[in-house]
PDB file of C-alpha atoms in Angstrom:
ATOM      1  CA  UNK A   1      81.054 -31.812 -19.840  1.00  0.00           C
ATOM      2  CA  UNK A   2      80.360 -34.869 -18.092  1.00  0.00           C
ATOM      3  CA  UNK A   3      77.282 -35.666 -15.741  1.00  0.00           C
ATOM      4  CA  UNK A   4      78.039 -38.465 -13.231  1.00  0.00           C
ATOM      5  CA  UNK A   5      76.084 -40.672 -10.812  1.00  0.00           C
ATOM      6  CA  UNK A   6      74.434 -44.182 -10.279  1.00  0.00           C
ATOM      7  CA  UNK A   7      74.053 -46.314 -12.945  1.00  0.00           C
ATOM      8  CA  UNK A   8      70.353 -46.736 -12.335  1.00  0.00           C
ATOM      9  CA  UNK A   9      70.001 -43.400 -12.039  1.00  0.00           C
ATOM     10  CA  UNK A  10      72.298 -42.241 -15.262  1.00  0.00           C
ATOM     11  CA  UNK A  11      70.065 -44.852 -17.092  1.00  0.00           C
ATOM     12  CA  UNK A  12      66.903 -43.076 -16.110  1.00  0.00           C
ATOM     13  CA  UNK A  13      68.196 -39.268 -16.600  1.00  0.00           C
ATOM     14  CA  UNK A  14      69.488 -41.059 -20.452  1.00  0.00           C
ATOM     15  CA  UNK A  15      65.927 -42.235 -20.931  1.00  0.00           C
ATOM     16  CA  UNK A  16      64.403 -38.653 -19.789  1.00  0.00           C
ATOM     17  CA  UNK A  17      66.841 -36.724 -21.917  1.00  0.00           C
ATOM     18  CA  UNK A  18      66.389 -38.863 -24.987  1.00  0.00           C
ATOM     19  CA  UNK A  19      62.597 -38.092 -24.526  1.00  0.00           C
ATOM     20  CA  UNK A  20      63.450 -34.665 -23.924  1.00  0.00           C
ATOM     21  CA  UNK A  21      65.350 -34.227 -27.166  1.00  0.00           C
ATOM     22  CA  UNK A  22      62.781 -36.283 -29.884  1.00  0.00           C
ATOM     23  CA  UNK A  23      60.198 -33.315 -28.627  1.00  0.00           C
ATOM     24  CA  UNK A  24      62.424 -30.748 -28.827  1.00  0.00           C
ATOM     25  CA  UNK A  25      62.284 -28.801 -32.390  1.00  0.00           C
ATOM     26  CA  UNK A  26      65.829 -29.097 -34.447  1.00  0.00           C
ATOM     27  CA  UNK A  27      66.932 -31.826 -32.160  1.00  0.00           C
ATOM     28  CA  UNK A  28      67.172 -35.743 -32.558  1.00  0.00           C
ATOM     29  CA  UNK A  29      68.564 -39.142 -31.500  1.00  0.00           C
ATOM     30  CA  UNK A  30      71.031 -40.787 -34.244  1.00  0.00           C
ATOM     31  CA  UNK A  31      70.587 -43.989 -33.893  1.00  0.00           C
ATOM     32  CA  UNK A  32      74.521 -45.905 -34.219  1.00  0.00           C
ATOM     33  CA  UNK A  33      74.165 -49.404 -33.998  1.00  0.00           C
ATOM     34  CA  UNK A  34      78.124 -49.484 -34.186  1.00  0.00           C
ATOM     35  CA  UNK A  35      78.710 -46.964 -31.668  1.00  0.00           C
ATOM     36  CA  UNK A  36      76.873 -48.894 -28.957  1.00  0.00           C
ATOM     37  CA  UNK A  37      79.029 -46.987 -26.266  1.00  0.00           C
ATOM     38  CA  UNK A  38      77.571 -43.705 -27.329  1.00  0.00           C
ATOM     39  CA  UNK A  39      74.590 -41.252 -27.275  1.00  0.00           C
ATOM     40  CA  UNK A  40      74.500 -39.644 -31.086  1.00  0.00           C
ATOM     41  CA  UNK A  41      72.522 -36.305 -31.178  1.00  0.00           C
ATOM     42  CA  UNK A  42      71.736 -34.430 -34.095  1.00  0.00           C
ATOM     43  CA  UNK A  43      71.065 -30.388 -34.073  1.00  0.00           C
ATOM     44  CA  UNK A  44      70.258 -28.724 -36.697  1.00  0.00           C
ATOM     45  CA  UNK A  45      70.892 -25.548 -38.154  1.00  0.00           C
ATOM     46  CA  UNK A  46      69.394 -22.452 -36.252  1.00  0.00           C
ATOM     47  CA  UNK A  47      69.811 -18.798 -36.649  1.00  0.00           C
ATOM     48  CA  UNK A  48      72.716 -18.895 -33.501  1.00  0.00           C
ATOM     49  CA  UNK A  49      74.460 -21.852 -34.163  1.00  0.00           C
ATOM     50  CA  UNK A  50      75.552 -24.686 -36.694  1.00  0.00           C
ATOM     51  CA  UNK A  51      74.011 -27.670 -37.699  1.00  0.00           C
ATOM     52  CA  UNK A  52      76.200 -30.132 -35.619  1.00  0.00           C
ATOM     53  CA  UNK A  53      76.407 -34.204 -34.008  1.00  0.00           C
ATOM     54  CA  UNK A  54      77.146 -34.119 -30.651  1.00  0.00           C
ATOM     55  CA  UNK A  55      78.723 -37.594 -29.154  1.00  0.00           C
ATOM     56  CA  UNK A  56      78.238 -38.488 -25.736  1.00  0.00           C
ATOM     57  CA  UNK A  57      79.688 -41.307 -24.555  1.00  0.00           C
ATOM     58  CA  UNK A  58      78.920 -43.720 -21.741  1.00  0.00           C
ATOM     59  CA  UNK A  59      79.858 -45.970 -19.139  1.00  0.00           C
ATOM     60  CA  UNK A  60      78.569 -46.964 -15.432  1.00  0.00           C
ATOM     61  CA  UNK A  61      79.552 -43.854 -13.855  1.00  0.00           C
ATOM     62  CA  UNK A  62      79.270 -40.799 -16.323  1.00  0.00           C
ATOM     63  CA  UNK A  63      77.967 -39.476 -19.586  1.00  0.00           C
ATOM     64  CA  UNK A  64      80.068 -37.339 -21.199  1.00  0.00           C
ATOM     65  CA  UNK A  65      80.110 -34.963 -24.191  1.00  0.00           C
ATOM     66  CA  UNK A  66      82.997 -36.167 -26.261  1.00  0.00           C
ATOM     67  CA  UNK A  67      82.999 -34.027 -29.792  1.00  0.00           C
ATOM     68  CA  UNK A  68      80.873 -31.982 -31.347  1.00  0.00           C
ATOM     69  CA  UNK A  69      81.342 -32.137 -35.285  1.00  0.00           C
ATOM     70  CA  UNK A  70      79.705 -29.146 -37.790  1.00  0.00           C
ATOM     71  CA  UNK A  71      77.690 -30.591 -40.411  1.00  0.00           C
ATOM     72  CA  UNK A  72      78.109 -28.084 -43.296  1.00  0.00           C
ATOM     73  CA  UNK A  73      81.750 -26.705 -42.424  1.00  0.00           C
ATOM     74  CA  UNK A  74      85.290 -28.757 -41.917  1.00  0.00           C
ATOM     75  CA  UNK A  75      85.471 -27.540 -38.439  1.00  0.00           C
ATOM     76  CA  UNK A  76      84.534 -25.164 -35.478  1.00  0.00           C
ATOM     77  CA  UNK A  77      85.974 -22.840 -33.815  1.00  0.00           C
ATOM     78  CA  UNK A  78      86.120 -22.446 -30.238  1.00  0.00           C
ATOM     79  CA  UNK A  79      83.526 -20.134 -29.486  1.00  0.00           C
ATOM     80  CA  UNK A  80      80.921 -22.134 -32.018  1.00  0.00           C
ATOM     81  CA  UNK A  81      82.410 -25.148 -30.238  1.00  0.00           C
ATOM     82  CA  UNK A  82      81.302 -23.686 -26.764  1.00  0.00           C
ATOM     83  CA  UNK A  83      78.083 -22.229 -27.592  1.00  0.00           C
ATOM     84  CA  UNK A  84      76.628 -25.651 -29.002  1.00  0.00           C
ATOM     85  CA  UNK A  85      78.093 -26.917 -26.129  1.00  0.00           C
ATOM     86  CA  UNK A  86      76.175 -24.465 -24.003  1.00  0.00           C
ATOM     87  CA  UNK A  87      72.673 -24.806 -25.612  1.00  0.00           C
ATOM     88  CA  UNK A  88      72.517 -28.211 -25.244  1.00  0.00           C
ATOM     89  CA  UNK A  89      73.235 -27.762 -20.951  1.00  0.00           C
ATOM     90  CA  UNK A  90      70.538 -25.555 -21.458  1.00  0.00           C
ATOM     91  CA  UNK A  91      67.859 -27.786 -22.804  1.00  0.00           C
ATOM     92  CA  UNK A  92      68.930 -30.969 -21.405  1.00  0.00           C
ATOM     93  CA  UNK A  93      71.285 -30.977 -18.245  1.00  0.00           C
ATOM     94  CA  UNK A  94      70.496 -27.912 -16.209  1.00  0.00           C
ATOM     95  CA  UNK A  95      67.275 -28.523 -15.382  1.00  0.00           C
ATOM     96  CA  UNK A  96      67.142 -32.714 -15.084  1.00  0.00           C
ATOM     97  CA  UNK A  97      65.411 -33.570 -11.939  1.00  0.00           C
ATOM     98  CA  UNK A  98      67.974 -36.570 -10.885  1.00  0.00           C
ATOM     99  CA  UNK A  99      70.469 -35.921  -8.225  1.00  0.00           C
ATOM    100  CA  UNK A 100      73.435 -35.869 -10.815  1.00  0.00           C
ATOM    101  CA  UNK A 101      76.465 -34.000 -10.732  1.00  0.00           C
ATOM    102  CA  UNK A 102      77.678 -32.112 -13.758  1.00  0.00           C
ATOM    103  CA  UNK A 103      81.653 -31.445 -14.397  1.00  0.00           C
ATOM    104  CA  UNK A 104      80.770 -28.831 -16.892  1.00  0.00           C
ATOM    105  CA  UNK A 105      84.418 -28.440 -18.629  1.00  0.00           C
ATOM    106  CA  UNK A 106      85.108 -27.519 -21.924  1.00  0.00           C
ATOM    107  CA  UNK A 107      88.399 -29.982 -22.181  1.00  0.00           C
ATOM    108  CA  UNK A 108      88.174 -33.074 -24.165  1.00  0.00           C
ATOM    109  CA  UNK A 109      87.317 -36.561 -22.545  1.00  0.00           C
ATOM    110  CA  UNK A 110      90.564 -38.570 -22.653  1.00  0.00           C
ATOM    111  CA  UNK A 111      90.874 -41.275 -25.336  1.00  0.00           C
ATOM    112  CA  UNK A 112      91.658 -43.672 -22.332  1.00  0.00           C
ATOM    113  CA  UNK A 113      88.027 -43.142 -21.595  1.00  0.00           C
ATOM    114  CA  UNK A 114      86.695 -44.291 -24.831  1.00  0.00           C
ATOM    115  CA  UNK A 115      89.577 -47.172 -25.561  1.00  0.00           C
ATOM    116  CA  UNK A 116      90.595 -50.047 -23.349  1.00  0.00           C
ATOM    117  CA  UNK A 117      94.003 -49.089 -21.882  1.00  0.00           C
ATOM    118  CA  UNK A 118      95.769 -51.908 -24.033  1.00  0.00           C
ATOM    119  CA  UNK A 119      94.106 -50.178 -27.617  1.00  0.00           C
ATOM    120  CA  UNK A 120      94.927 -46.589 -26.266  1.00  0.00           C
ATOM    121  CA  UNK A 121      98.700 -47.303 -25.457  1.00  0.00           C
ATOM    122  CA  UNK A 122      98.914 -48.596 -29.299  1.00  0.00           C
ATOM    123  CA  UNK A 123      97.571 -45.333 -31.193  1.00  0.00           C
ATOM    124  CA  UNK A 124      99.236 -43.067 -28.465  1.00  0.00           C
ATOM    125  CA  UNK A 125     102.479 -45.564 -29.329  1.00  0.00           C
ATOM    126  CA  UNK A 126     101.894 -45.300 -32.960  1.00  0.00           C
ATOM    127  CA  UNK A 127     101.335 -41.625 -32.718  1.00  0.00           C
ATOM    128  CA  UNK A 128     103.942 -40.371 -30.749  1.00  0.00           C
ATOM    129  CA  UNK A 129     106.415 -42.684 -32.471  1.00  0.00           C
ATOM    130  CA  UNK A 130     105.054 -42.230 -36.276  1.00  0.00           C
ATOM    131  CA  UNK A 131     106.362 -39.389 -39.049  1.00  0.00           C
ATOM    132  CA  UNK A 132     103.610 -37.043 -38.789  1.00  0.00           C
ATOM    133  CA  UNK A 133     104.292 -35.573 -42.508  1.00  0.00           C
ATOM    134  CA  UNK A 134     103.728 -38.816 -44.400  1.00  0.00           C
ATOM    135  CA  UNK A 135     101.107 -40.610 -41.705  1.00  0.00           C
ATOM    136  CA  UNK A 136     100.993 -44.599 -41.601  1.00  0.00           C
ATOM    137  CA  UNK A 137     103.033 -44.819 -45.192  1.00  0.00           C
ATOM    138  CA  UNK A 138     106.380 -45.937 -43.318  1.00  0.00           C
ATOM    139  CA  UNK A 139     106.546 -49.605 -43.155  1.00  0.00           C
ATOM    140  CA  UNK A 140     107.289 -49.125 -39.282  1.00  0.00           C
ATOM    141  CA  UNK A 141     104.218 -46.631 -38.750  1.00  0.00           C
ATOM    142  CA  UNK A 142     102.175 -48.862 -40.747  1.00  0.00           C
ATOM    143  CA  UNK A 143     102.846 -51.781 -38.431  1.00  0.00           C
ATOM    144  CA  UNK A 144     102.031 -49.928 -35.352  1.00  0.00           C
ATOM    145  CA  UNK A 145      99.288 -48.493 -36.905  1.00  0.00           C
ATOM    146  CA  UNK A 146      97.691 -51.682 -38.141  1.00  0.00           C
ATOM    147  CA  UNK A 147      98.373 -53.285 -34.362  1.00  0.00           C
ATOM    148  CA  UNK A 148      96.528 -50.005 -33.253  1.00  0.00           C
ATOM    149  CA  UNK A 149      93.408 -51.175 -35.736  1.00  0.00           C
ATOM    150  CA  UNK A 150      93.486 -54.610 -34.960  1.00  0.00           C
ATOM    151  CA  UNK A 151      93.555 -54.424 -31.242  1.00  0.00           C
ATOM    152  CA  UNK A 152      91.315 -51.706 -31.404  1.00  0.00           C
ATOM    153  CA  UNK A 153      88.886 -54.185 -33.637  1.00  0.00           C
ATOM    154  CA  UNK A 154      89.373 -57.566 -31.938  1.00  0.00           C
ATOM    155  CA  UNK A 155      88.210 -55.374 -28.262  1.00  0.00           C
ATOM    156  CA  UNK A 156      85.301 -54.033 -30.024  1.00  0.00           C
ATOM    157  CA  UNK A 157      86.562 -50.597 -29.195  1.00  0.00           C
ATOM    158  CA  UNK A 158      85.151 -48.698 -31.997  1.00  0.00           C
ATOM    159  CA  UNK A 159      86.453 -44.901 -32.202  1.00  0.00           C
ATOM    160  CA  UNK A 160      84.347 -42.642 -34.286  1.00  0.00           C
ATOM    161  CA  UNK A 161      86.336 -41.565 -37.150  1.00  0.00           C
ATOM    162  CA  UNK A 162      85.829 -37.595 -36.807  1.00  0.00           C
ATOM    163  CA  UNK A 163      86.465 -37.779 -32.981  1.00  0.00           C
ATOM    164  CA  UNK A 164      89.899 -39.992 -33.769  1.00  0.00           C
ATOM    165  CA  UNK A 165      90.788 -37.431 -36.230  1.00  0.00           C
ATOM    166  CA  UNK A 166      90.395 -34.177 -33.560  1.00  0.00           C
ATOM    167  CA  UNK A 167      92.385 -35.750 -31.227  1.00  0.00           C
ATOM    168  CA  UNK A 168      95.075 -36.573 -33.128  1.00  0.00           C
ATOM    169  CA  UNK A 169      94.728 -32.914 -34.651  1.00  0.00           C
ATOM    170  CA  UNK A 170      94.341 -31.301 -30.877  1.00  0.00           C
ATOM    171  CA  UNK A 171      95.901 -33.499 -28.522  1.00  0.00           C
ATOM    172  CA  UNK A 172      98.724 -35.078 -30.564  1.00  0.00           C
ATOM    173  CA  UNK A 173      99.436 -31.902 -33.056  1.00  0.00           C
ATOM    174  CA  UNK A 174      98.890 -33.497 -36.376  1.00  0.00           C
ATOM    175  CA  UNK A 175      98.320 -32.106 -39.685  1.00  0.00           C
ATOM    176  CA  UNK A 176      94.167 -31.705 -40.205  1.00  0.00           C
ATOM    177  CA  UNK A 177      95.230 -33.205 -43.539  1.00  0.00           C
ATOM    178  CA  UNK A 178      96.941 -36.320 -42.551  1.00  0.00           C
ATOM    179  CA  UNK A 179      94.462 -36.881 -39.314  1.00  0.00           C
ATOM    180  CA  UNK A 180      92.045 -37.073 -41.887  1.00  0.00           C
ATOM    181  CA  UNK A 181      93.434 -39.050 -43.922  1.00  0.00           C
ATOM    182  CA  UNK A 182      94.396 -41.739 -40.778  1.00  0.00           C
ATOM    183  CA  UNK A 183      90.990 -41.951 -39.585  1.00  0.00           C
ATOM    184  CA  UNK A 184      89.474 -42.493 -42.991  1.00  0.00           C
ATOM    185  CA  UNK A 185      91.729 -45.023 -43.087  1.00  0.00           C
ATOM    186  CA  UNK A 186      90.788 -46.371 -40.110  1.00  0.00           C
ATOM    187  CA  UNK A 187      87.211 -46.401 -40.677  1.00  0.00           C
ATOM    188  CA  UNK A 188      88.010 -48.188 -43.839  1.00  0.00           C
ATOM    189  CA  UNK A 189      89.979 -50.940 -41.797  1.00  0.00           C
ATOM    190  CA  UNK A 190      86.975 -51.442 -39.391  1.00  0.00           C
ATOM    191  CA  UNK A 191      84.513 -52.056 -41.853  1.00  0.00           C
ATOM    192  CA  UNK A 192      86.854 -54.879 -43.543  1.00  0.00           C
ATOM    193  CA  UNK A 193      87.877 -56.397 -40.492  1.00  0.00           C
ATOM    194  CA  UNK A 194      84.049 -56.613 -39.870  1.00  0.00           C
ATOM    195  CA  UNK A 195      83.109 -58.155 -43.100  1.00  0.00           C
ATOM    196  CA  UNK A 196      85.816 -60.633 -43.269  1.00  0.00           C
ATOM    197  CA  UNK A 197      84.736 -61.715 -39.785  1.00  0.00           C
ATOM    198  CA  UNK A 198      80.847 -61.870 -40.679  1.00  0.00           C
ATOM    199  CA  UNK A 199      82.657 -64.482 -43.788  1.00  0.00           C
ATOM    200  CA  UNK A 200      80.980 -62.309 -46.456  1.00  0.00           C
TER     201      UNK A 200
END
């Protein structure tokens, strides 16, 4: 789903739907300080759907729902993905009163949309390139991998973890297992990259 328009005008339908959500029962801003890029929502458990954290992510022209993670299961399935999906155009986009328009689609943003072009081309280079049974352990994968972290770090392109590890899972056809394991791995890398940086 992505709603697109103005910048002044995405800024104020942001501000109205953010107000929207804090009074809306079982529904609440996350605040991310290192997901700057993004709009984290929390929902919680009701008796139709899962507790879940809806991403949105933002730039001049658009905000658009980027992953929708469970909160008490590994993962959903389609039609749990779809009906979160669908209750939160219910409360929140349907009936905004800016002149937006709304791509309602169910198919995943592309990770050129989140990463610079230059990070993207590294972990779609690293991924289509890498042994997908054994992950980053090859001392080849592991260098394109760590190039893929680096760049990825230096840009201040910061992928959430969970939303790195579905696409690798649904767009690049690796193992849940090993996705997992790559972007635990990767939030890992961030967060010492960071601190070596801050000289602690």
């Amino acid at each position: 789903m992505e709603i697109v328009g103005q910048s002044g005008i995405l800024d104020s339908y942001k501000n109205w739907m953010k107000e929207l959500i804090e009074r809306t029962q079982g529904w609440d801003i996350d605040q991310r300080e290192e997901l700057k890029d993004f709009i984290v929502i929390k929902k919680d458990k009701s008796p139709s759907s899962l507790k879940a954290t809806l991403f949105l992510y933002l730039n001049d022209s658009k905000i658009a729902v980027t992953n929708i993670i469970p909160s008490d299961q590994r993962e959903l399935n389609y039609d749990e993905y779809n009906f979160i999906l669908d209750e939160f155009y219910r409360l929140f986009v349907i009936n905004n009163p800016f002149n937006l328009r709304i791509d309602y689609s169910n198919e995943n943003i592309l990770i050129q949309d989140i990463l610079t072009k230059e990070v993207s081309d590294r972990l779609i280079q690293f991924s289509r390139l890498a042994n997908k049974s054994t992950g980053s352990s090859h001392p080849l994968d592991k260098k394109r991998w760590n190039d893929f972290v680096i760049r990825s770090f230096k840009a201040n392109k910061i992928i959430d973890p969970q939303m790195l590890s579905r696409w690798l899972i649904e767009e690049e056809t690796w193992e849940y297992s090993i996705a997992s394991e790559l972007a635990i791995d990767y939030e890992k890398a961030i967060s010492l990259l960071a601190q070596y940086e801050e000289g602690d």
